[in-house]
Tab-separated table of C-alpha atoms and ligand atoms in Angstrom:
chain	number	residue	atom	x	y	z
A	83	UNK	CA	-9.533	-4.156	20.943
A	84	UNK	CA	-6.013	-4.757	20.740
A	85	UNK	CA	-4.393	-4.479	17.073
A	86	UNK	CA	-1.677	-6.666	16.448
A	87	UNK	CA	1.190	-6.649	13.781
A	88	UNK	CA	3.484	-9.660	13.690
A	89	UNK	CA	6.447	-9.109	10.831
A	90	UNK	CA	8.034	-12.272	9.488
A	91	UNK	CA	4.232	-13.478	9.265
A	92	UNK	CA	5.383	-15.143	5.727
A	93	UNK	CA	8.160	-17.289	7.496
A	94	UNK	CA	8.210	-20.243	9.710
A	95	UNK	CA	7.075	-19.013	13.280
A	96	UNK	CA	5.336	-15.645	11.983
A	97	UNK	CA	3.048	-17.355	9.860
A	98	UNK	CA	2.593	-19.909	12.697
A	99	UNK	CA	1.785	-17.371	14.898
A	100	UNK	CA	-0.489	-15.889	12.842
A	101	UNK	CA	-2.780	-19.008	12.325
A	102	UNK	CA	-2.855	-19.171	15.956
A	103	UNK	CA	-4.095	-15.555	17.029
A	104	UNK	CA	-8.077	-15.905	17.375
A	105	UNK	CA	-10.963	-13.398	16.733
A	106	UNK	CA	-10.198	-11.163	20.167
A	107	UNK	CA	-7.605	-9.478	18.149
A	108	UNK	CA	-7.765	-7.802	14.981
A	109	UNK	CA	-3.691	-8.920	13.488
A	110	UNK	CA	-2.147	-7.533	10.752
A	111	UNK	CA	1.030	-9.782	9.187
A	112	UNK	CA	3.634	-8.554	7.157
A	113	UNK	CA	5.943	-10.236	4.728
A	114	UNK	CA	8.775	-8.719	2.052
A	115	UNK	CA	9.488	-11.491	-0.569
A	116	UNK	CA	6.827	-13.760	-0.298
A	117	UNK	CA	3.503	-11.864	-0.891
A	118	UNK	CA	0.339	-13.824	0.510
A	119	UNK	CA	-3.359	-13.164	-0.048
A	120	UNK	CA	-3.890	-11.026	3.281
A	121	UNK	CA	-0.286	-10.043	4.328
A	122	UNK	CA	0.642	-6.339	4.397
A	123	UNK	CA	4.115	-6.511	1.584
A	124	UNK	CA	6.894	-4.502	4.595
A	125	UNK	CA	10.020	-3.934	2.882
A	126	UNK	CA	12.675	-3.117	5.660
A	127	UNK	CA	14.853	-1.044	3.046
A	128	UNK	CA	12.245	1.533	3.316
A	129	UNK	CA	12.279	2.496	6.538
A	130	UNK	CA	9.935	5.582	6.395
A	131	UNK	CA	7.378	2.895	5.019
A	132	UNK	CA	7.859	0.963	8.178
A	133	UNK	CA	7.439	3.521	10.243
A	134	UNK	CA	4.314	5.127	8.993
A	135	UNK	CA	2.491	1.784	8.744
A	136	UNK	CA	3.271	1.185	12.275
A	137	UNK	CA	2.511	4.663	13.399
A	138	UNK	CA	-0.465	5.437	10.915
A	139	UNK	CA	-2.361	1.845	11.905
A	140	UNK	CA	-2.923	1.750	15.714
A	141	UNK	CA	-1.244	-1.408	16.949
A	142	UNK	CA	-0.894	-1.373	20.245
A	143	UNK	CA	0.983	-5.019	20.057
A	144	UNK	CA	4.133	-5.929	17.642
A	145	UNK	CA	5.413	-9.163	17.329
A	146	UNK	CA	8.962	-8.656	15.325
A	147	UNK	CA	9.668	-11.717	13.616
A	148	UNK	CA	11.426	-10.910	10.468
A	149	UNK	CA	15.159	-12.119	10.366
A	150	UNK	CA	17.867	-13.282	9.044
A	151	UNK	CA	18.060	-16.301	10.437
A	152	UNK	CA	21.078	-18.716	8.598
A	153	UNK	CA	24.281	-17.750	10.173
A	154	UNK	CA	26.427	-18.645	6.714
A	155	UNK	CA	23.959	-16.283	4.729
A	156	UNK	CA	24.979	-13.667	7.521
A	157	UNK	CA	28.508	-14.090	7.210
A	158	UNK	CA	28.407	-14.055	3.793
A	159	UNK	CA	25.652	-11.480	3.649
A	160	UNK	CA	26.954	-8.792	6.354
A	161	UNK	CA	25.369	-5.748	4.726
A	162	UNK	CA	21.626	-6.821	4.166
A	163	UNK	CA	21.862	-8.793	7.565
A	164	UNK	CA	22.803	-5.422	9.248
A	165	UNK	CA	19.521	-3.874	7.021
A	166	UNK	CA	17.125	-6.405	8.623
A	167	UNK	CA	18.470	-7.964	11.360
A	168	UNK	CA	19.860	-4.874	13.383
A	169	UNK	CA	18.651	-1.330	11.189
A	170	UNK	CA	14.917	-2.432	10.474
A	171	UNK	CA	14.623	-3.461	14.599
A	172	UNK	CA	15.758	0.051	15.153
A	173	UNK	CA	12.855	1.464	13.031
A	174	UNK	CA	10.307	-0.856	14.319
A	175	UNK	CA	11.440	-0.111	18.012
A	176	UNK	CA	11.145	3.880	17.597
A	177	UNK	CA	8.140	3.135	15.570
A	178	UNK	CA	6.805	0.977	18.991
A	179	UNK	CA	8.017	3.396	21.553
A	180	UNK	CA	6.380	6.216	19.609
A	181	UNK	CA	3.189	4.856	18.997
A	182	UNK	CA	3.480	3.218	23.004
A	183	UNK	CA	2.635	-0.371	21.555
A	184	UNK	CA	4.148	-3.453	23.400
A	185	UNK	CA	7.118	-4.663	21.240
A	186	UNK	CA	7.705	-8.397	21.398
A	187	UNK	CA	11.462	-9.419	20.045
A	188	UNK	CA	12.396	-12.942	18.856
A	189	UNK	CA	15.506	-13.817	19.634
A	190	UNK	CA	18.200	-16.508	19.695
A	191	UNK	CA	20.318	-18.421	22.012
A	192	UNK	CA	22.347	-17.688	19.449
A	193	UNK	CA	23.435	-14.671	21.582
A	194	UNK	CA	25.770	-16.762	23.762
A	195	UNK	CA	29.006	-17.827	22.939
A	196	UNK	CA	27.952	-21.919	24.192
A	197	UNK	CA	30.855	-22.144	26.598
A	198	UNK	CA	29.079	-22.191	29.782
A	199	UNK	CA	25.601	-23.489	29.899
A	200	UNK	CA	22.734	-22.766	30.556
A	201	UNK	CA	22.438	-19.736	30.210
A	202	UNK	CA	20.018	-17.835	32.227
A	203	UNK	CA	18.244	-14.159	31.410
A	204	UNK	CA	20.589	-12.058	33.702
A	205	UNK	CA	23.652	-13.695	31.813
A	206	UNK	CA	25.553	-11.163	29.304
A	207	UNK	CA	24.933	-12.342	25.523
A	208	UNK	CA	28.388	-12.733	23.877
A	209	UNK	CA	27.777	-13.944	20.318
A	210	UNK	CA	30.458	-15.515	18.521
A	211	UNK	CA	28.345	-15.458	14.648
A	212	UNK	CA	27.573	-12.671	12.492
A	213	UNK	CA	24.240	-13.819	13.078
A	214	UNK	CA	24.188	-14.147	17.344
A	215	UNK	CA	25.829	-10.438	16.919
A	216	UNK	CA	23.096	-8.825	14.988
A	217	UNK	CA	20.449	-10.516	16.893
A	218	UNK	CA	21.955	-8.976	19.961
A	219	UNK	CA	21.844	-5.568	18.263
A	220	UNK	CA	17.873	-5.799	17.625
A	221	UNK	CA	17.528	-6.917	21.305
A	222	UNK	CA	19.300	-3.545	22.309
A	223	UNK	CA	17.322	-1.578	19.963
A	224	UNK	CA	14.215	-3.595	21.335
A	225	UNK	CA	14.877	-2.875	25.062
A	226	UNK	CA	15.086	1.314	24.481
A	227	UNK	CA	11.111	0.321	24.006
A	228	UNK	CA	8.864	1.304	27.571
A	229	UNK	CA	7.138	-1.876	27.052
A	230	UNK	CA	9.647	-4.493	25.551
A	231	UNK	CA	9.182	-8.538	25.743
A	232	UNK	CA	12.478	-10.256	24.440
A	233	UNK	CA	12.202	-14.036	23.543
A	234	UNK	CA	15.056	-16.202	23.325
A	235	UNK	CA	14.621	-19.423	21.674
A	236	UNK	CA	16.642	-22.531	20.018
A	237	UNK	CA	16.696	-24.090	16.422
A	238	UNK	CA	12.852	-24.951	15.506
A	239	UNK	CA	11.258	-27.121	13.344
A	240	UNK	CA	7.416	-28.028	12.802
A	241	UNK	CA	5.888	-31.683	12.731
A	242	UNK	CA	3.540	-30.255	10.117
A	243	UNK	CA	6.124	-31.195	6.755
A	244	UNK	CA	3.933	-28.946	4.861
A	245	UNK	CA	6.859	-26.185	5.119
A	246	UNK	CA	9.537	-26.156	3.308
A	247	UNK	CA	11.234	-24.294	4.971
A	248	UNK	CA	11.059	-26.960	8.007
A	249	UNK	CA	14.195	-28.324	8.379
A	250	UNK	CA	12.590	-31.751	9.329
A	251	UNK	CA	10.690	-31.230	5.471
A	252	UNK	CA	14.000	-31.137	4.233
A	253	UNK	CA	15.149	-34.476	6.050
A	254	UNK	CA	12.266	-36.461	4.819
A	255	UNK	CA	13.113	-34.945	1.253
A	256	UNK	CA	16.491	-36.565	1.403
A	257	UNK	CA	15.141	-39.413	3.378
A	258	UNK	CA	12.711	-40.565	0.325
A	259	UNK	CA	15.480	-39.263	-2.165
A	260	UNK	CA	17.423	-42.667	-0.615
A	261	UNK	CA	20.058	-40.592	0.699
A	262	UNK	CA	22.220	-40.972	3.467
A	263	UNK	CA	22.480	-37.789	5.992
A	264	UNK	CA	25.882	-37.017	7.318
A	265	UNK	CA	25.427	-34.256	10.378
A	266	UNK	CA	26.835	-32.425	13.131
A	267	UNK	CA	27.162	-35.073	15.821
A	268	UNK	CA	28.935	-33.129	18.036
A	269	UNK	CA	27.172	-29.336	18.543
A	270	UNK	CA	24.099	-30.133	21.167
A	271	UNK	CA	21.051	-28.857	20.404
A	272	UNK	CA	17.541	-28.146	22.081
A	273	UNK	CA	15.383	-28.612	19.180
A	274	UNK	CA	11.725	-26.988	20.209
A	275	UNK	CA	8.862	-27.321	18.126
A	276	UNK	CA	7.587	-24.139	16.001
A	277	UNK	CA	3.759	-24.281	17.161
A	278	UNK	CA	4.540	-25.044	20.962
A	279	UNK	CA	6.539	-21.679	20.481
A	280	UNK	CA	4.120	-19.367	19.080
A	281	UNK	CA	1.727	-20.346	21.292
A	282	UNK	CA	4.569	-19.340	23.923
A	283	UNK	CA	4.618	-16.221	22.423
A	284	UNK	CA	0.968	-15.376	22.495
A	285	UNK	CA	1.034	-16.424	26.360
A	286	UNK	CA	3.562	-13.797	27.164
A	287	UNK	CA	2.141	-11.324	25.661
A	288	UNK	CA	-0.954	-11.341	27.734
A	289	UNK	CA	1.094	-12.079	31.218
A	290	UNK	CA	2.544	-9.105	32.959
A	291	UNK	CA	6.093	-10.360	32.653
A	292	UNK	CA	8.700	-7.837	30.383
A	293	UNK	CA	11.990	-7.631	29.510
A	294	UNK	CA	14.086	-11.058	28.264
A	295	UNK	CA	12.624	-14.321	28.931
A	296	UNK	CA	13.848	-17.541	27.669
A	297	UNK	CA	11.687	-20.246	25.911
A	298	UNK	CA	12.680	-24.226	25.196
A	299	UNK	CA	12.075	-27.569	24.909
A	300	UNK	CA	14.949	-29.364	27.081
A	301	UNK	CA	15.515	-32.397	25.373
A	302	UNK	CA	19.825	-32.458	24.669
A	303	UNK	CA	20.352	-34.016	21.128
A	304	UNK	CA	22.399	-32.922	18.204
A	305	UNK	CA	21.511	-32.341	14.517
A	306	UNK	CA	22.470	-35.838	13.551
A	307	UNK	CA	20.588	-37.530	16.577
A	308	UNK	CA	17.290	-35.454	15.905
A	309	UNK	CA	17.894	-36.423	12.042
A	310	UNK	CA	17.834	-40.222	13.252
A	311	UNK	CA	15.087	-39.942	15.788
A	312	UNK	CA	13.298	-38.129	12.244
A	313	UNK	CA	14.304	-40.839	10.362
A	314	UNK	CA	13.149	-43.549	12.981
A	315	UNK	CA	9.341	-42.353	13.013
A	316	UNK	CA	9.125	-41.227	9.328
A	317	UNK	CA	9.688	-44.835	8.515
A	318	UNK	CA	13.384	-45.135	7.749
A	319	UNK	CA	15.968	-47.245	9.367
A	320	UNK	CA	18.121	-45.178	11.835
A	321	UNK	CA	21.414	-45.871	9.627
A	322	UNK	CA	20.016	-43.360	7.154
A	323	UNK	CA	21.462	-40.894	9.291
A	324	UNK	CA	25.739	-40.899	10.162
A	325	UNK	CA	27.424	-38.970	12.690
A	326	UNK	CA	30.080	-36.400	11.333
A	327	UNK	CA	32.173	-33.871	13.017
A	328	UNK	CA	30.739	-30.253	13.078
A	329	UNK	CA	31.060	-28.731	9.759
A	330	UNK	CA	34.523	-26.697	9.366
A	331	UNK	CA	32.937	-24.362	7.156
A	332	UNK	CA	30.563	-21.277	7.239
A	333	UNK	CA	30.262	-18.993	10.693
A	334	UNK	CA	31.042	-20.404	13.672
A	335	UNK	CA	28.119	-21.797	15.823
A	336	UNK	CA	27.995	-22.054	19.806
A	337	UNK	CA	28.988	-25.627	21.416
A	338	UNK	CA	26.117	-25.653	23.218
A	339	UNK	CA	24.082	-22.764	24.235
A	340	UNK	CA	21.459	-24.480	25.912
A	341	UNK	CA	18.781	-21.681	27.671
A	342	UNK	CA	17.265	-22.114	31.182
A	343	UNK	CA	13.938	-21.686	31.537
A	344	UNK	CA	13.261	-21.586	35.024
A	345	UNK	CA	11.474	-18.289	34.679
A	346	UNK	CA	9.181	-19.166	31.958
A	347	UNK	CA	8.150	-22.448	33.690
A	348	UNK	CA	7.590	-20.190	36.738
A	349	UNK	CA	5.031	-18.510	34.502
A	350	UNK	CA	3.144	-21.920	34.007
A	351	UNK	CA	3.081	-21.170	29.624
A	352	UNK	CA	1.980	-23.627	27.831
A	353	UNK	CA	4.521	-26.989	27.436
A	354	UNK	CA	6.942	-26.919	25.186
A	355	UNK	CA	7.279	-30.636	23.728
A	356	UNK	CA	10.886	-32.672	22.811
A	357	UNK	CA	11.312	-34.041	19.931
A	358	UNK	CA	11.116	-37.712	21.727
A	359	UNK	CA	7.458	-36.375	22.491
A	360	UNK	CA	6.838	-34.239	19.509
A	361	UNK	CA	7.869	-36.435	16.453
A	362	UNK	CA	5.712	-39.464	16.285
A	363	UNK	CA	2.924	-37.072	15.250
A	364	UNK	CA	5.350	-35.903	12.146
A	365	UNK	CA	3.301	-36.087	8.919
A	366	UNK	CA	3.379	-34.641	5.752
B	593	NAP	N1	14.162	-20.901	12.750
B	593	NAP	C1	14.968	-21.079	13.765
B	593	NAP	O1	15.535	-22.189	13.960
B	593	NAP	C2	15.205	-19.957	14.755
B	593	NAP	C3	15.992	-20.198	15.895
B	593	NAP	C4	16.205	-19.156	16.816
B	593	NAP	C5	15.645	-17.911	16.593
B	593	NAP	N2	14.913	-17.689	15.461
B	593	NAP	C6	14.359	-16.350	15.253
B	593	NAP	O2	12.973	-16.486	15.066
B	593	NAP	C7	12.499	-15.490	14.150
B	593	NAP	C8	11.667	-16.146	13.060
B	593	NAP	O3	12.479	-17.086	12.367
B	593	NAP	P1	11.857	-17.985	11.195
B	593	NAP	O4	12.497	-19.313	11.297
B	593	NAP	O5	10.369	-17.879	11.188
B	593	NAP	O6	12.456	-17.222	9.919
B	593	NAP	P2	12.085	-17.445	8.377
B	593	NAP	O7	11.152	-18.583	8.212
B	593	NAP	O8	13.384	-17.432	7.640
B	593	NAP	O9	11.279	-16.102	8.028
B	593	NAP	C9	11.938	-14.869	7.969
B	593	NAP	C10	10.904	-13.783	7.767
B	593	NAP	O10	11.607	-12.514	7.694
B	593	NAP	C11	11.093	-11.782	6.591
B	593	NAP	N3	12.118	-10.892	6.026
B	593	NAP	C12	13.361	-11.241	5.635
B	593	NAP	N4	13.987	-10.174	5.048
B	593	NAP	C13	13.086	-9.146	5.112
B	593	NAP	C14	13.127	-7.781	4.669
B	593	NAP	N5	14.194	-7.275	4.033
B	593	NAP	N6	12.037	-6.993	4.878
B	593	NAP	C15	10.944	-7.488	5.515
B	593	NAP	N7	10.843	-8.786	5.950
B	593	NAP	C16	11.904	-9.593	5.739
B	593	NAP	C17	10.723	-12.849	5.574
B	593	NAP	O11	9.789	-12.297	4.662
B	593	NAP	P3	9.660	-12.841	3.122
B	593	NAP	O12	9.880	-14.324	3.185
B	593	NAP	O13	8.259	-12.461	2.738
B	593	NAP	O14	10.717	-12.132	2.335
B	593	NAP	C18	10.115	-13.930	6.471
B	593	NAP	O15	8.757	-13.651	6.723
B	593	NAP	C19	13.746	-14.751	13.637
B	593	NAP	O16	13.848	-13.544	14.332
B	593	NAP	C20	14.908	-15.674	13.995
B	593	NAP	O17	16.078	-14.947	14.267
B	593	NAP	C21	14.670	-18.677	14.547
């Protein structure tokens, strides 16, 4: 029976990939900060921890989840990024390797520097972030693994508004608050819904496929056109949303570093839904 260990598991897509493995596997999911009845508590600053409960367990599968993921923490945060983002994917890749499991990255189009999309898996990454840069690090440390799956994906969100970490949660917070949302009207985006990715993930894991692939929805919008289309089907009038220029502080983000996905579509995975699809069945 395959044995599975997805880190992250207490965050957004970990924990949605988690609720969507089924009885064939027997799935272990580790979290740091957020403890949860079931989780195994992974604390990346203790590397020889990491590495003994991935080498003393048996998992022949790892799904490495666990990130950093806001670029202005990262810039502001260079040190612990560099701990979890680029160090701990290290451990867990020697840990992989060693123990010959299948080591399944999650990555960013983040990695791309958003002048010249899209960007395809045989294009070089060439991050322009703290964030895009450290992410490219794990992937490196990922690929040293035999048996290596790298997944590139865009900004998420879930239409469950359970989360609040969802940034579509935190819209219809300031939506019923009676505030108005200025946002980035100008940086395109590829929103791609949280659940369609995980079970994405899960998919390539069983196919034969390794090494990068790239995973997305393909709808173009921006953060202030998703906001509206949000607004629109939670109930709100679409003038509860204003366009703005993109923000001139924090890290720098990528114009527009859309991903093609020619490859995974070649695979026949499972549809990835845009938001024009996706958010009528928002709910909290
Ligand atoms: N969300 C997006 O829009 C997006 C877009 C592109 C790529 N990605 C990538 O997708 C992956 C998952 O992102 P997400 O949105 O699910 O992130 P998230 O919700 O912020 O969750 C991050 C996870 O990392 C864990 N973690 C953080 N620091 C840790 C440490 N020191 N030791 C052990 N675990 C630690 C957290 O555990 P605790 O909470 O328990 O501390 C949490 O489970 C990341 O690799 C990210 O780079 C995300």
């Amino acid at each position: 029976m395959k044995k599975l260990l997805i880190t992250g598991a207490s965050g957004m897509l970990g924990g949605e990939i988690l609720r969507r493995t089924n009885a064939s596997m027997n799935v272990v999911g580790a979290c740091h900060r957020s403890p949860r009845e079931g989780l195994l508590q992974l604390d990346f600053e203790r590397p020889d921890h990491v590495k003994a409960a991935i080498q003393e367990s048996g998992f022949t599968h790892i799904i490495h989840c666990a990130a950093i993921r806001d670029p202005d923490y990262c810039l502001k945060h260079p040190e612990e990024t560099d701990m979890v983002n680029v160090r701990a994917s290290r451990v867990i890749a020697e840990a992989a390797q060693a123990v010959k499991a299948v080591l399944c990255y999650i990555s960013t189009d983040y990695v791309f520097d958003g002048n010249n999309p899209p960007y395809s898996e045989s294009d070089a990454p060439c991050p322009i972030n703290v964030y895009g840069k450290s992410k490219l690090a794990g992937e490196q440390a990922s690929a040293t693994v035999d048996n290596h799956l790298i997944v590139r994906i865009p900004a998420l969100y879930r239409t469950d508004l359970g989360d609040s970490a969802n940034v579509l949660t935190k819209f219809a917070g300031l939506f019923a608050d009676g505030q108005t949302l200025h946002l980035d009207a100008e940086t395109v985006r590829y929103y791609t819904r949280t659940e369609d990715v995980a079970d994405a993930v899960l998919f390539l894991l069983e196919q034969k496929h390794r090494g990068v692939i790239h995973v997305s929805a393909d709808e173009q919008t921006t953060k202030s056109a998703f906001a509206r289309m949000a607004a629109v089907h939670l109930g709100y009038g679409p003038d509860r949303v204003v366009d703005a220029p993109s923000p001139s502080t924090g890290d720098a983000r990528p114009h527009n570093s859309r991903i093609d996905t020619a490859l995974y579509r070649s695979l026949s995975g499972p549809h990835m839904q845009s938001p024009s699809e996706a958010l009528p069945a928002a709910s909290t």
